Short mmCIF file of C-alpha atoms in Angstrom, two decimals:
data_model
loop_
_atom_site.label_atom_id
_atom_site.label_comp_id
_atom_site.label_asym_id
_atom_site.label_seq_id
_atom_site.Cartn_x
_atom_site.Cartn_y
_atom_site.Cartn_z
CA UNK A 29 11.53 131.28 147.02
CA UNK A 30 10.36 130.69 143.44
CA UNK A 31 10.37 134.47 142.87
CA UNK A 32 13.65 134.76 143.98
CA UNK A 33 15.15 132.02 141.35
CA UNK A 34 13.03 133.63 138.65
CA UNK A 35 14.91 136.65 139.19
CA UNK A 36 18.67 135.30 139.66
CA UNK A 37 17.77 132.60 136.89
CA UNK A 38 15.15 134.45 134.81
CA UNK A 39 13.76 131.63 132.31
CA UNK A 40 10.25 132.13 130.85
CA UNK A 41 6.89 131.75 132.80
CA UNK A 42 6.18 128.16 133.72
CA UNK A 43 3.18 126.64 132.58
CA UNK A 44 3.10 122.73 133.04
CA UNK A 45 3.04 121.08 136.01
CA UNK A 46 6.04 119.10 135.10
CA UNK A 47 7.96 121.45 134.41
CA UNK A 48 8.45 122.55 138.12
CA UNK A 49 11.03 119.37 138.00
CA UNK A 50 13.14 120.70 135.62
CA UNK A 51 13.43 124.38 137.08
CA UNK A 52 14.91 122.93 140.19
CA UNK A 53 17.38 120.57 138.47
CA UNK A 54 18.19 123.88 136.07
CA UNK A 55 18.95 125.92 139.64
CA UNK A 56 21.07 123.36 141.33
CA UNK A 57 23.24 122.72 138.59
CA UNK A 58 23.17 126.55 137.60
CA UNK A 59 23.93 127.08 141.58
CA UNK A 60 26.49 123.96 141.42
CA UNK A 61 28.57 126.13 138.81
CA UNK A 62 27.95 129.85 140.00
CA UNK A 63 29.50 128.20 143.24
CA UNK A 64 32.88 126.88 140.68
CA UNK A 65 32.97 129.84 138.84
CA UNK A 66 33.29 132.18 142.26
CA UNK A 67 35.74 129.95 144.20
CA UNK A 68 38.23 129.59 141.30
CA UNK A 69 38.14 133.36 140.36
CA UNK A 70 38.67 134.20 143.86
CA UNK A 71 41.25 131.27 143.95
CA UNK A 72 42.79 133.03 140.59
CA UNK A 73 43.13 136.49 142.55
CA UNK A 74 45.26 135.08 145.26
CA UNK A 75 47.38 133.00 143.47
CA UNK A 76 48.58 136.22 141.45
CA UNK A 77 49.26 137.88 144.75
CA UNK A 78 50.53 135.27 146.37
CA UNK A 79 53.03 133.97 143.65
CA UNK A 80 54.10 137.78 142.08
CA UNK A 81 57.47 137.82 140.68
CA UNK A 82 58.40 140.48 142.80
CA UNK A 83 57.79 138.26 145.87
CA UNK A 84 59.05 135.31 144.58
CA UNK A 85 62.17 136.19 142.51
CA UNK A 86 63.47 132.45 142.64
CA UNK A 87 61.48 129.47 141.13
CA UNK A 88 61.42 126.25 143.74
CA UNK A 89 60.39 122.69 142.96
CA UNK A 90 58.74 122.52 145.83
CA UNK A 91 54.69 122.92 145.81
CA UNK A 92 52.13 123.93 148.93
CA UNK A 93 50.77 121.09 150.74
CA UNK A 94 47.64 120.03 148.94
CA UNK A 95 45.47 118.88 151.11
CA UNK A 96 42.50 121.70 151.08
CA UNK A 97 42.94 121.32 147.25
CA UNK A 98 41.52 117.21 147.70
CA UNK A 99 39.07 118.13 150.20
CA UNK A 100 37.37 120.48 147.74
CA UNK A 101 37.87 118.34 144.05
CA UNK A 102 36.26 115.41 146.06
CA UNK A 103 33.25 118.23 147.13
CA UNK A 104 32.56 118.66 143.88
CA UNK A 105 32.85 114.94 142.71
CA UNK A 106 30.01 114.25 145.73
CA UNK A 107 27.70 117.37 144.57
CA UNK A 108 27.84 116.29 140.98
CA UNK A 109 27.12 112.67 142.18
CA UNK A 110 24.33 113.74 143.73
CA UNK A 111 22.78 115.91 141.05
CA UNK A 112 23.13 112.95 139.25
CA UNK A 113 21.38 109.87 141.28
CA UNK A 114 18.93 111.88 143.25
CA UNK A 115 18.36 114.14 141.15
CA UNK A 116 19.29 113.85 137.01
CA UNK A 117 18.44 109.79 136.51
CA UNK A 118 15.05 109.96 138.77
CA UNK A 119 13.91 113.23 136.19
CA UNK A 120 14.58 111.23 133.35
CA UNK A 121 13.07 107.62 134.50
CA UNK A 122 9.91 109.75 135.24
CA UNK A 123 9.52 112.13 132.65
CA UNK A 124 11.67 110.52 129.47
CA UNK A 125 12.05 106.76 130.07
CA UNK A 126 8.03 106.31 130.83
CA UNK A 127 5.02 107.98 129.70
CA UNK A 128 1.68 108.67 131.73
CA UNK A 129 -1.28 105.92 131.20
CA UNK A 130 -5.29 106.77 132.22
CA UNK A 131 -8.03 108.57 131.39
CA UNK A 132 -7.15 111.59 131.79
CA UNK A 133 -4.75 112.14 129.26
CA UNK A 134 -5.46 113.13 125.86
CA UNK A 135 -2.86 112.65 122.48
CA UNK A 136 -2.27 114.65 119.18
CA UNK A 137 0.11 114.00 116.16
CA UNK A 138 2.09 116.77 114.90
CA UNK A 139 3.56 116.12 111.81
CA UNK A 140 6.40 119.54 110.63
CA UNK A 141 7.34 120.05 107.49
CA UNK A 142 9.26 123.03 105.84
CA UNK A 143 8.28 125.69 107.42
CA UNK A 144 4.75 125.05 109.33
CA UNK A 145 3.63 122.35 111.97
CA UNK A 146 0.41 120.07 111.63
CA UNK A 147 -1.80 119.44 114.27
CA UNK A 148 -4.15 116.26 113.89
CA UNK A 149 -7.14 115.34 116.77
CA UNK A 150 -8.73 112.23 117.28
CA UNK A 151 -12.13 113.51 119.39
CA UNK A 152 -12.95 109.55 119.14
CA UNK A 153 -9.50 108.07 120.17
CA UNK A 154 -8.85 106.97 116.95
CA UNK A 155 -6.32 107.99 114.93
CA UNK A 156 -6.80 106.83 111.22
CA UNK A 157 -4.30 105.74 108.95
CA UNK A 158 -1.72 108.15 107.62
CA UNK A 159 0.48 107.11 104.42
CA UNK A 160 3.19 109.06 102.15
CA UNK A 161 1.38 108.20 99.55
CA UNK A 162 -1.49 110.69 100.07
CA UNK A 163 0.42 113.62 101.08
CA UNK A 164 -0.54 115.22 97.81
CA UNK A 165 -4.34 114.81 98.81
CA UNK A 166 -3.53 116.44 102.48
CA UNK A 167 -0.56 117.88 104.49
CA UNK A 168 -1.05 115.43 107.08
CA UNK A 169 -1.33 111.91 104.44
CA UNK A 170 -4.61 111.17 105.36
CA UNK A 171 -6.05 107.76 104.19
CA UNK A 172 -9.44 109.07 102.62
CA UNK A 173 -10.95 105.71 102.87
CA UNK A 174 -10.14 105.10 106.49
CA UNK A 175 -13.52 105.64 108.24
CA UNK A 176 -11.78 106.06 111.74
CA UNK A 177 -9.84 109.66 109.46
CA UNK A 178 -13.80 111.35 109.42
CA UNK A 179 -13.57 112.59 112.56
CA UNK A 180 -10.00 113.44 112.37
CA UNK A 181 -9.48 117.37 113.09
CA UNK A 182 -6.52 118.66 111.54
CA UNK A 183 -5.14 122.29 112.02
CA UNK A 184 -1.69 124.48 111.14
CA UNK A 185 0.60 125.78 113.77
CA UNK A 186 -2.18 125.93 116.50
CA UNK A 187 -2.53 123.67 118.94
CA UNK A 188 -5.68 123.86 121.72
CA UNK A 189 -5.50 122.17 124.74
CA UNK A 190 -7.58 122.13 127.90
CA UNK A 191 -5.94 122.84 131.28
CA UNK A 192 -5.23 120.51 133.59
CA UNK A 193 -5.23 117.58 131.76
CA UNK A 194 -2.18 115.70 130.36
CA UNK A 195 -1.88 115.55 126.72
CA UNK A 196 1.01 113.13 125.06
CA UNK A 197 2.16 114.50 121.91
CA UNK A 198 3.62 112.57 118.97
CA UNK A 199 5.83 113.83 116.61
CA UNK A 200 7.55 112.95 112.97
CA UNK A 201 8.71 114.97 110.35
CA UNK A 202 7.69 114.98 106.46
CA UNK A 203 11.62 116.48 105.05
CA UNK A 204 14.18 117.27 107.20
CA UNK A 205 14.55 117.19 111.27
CA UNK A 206 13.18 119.85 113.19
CA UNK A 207 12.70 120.54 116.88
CA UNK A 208 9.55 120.74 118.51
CA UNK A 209 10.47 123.18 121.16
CA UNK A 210 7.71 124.69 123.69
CA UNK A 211 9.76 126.70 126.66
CA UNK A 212 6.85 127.80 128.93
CA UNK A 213 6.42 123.52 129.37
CA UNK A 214 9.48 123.31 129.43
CA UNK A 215 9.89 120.31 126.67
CA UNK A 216 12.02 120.27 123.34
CA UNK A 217 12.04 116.84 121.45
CA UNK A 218 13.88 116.61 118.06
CA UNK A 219 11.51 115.71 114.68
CA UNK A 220 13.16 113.34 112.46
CA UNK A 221 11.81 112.18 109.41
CA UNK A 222 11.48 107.80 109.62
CA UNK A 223 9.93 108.26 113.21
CA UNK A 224 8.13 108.87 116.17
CA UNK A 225 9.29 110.91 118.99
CA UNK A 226 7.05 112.16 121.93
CA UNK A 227 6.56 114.56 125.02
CA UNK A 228 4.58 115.25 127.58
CA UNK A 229 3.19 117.77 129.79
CA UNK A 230 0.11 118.91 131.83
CA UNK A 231 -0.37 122.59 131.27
CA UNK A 232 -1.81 124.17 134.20
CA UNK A 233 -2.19 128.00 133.15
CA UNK A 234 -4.82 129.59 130.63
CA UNK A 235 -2.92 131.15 127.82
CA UNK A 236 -1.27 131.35 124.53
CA UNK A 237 2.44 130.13 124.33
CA UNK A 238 4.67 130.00 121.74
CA UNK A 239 5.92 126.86 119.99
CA UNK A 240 9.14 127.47 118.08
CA UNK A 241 11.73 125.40 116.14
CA UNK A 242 15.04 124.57 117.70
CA UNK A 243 16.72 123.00 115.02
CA UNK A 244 18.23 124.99 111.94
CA UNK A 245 16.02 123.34 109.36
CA UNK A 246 16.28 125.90 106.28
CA UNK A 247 16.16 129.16 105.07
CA UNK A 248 12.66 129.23 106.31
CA UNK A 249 13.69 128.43 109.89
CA UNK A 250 12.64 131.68 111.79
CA UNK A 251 8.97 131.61 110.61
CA UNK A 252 8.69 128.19 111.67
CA UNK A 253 6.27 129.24 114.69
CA UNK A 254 3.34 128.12 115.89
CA UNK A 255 0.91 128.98 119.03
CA UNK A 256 -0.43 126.58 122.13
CA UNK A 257 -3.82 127.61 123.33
CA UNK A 258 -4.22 126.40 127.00
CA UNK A 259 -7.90 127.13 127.42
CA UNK A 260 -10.71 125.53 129.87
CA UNK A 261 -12.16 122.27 129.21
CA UNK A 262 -15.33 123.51 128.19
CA UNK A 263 -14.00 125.94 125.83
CA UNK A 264 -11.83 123.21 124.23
CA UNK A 265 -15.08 121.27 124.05
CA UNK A 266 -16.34 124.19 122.29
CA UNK A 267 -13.94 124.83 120.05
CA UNK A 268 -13.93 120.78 119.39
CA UNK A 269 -17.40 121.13 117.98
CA UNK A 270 -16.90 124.26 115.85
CA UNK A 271 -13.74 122.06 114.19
CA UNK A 272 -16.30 119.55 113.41
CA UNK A 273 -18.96 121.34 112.11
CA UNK A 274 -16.26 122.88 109.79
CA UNK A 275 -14.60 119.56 108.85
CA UNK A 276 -18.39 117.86 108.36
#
């Protein structure tokens, strides 16, 4: 069935667990209007057969009996309301409203700035602090006196994370507002400068996907790419490590 979709709907590989939610709220409501758009054309078609001028040389006030016309406007009214209620609201109570809690879920800070996005770990849970006032020193405005900022692993445009675990991601912006857009999860979260946005996902396929920005943020805008490396938990333990060793 999936297969099927992918190929009426094509939309890029999924690669969250999440994101199965969204695909089949984007395929009703695609389906919803595909349904619209064919009834009205064929709807269209008859009406300029039916009502030609050459068949109907005389205008009349009167008007056909409209009946079939309700039945279907109050069709659409119940489909819509219930792509809304079950289906619209619970998505976003679940997946915007609230965030995941436990142990298994792991959080980065992104800051983006014109044109590039930084990536910041906490491998002990602790995020240091992070002040305007030391951008200069670091892109990320790293308090060099906060001992909880040692073990702090920064990097640019790359982002690793291991499969099958959730990861919360945090994101503000150092100039202007970008978007934080990252299709194969199938999230996109605007950055504004002054605060704190977030998503989430659980990636559940080994690979590299693209993150891009989906917000016209300067003449720098198309180069403002970056990569997501889904790789195994041991690997990212791995590669953890190396980004110590290096930052040591």
């Amino acid at each position: 069935m999936d297969s099927l979709l992918q190929k009426l709907l094509p939309m890029q590989p999924l690669a969250s667990v999440e994101g199965r939610d969204n695909d089949t709220l984007m395929y009703l409501i695609h389906g919803l209007v595909l349904i619209l758009f064919v009834g009205w054309a064929i709807y269209f078609v008859v009406v300029l057969f039916k009502f030609r001028a050459s068949k109907n040389k005389k205008a009349t006030d009167s008007h056909a009996a409209h009946y079939v016309s309700s039945y279907v406007e109050w069709g659409v009214v119940i489909a819509e309301l219930v792509l809304l209620f079950l289906f619209s609201i619970p998505f976003w109570a679940v997946h915007q409203a609230s965030f995941p809690q436990g142990k298994n879920i792991m959080e980065i800070r992104v800051v983006a700035q014109q044109f590039a996005w930084n990536v910041r770990y906490a491998p002990s849970g602790k995020f240091g602090r992070s002040s305007a006032r030391f951008l200069n020193d670091n892109p990320m405005g790293l308090d060099p006196k906060d001992p909880d900022n040692k073990d702090n692993i920064t990097t640019m445009n790359e982002i690793y994370l291991p499969v099958n675990k959730t990861v919360i991601i945090h994101l503000t912006s150092k100039d202007v507002i970008h978007s934080f857009g990252l299709a194969a999860m199938r999230v996109k979260q605007d950055v504004i400068p002054g605060m704190t946005t977030s998503v989430w996902f659980t990636p559940n396929k080994i690979g590299q996907y693209e993150i891009a920005c989906s917000q016209l943020c300067g003449l720098g805008h198309y180069r403002m790419r970056g990569v997501v490396y889904v790789v195994s938990q041991s690997d990212f333990d791995q590669w953890i490590q190396q980004e110590k060793g290096i930052h040591d």
